[in-house]
C-alpha positions as a Python dict, from the first residue, in 0.01 Angstrom:
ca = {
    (1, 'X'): (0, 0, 0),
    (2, 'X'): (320, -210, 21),
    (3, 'X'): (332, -500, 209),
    (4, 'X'): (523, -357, 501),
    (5, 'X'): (270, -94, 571),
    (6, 'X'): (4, -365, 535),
    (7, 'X'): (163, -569, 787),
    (8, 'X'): (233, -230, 1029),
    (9, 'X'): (-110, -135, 996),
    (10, 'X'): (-268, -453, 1086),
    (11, 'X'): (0, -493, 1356),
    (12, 'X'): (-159, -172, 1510),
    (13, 'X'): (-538, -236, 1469),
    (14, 'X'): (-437, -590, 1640),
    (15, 'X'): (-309, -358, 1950),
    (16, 'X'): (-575, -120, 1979),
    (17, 'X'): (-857, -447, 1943),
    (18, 'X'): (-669, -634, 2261),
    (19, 'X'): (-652, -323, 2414),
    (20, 'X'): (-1031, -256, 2395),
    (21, 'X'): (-1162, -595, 2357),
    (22, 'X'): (-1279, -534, 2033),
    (23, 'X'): (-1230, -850, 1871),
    (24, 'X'): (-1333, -767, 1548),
    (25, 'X'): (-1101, -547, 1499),
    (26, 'X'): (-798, -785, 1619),
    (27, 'X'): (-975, -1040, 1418),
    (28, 'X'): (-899, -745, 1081),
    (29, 'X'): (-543, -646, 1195),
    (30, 'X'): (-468, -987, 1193),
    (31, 'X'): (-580, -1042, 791),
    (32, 'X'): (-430, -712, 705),
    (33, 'X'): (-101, -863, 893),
    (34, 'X'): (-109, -1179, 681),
    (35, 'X'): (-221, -1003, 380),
    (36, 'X'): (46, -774, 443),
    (37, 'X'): (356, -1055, 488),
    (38, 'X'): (186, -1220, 119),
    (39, 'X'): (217, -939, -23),
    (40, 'X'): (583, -903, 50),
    (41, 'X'): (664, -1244, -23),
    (42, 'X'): (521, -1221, -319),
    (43, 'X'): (734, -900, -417),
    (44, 'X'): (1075, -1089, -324),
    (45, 'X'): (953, -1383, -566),
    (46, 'X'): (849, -1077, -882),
    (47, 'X'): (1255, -944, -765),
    (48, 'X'): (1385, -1253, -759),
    (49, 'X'): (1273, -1379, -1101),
    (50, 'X'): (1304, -990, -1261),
    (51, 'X'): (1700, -984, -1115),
    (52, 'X'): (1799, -1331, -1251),
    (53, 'X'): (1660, -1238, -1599),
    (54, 'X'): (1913, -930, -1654),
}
């Protein structure tokens, strides 16, 4: 998965664990969120680097 879809997945697990009171699952939306947002930083940097090169 791409960053983006990390970050939109996690976003919704975060939801759904408020709205239940499952914590542990607000606790994982919240790493896949993070994960998610390094993920796409880390693809701007590989574009970044990859364009100036050309």
């Amino acid at each position: 998965m791409d960053g983006q879809s990390d970050q939109i997945k996690g976003s919704i697990k975060e939801a759904v664990g408020e709205a239940t009171g499952d914590r542990s699952l607000e606790r994982q939306g919240e790493r896949e969120q993070s994960q998610g947002a390094l993920k796409k930083a880390w693809g701007n940097i590989k574009d970044a680097f990859s364009g100036s090169k050309h």
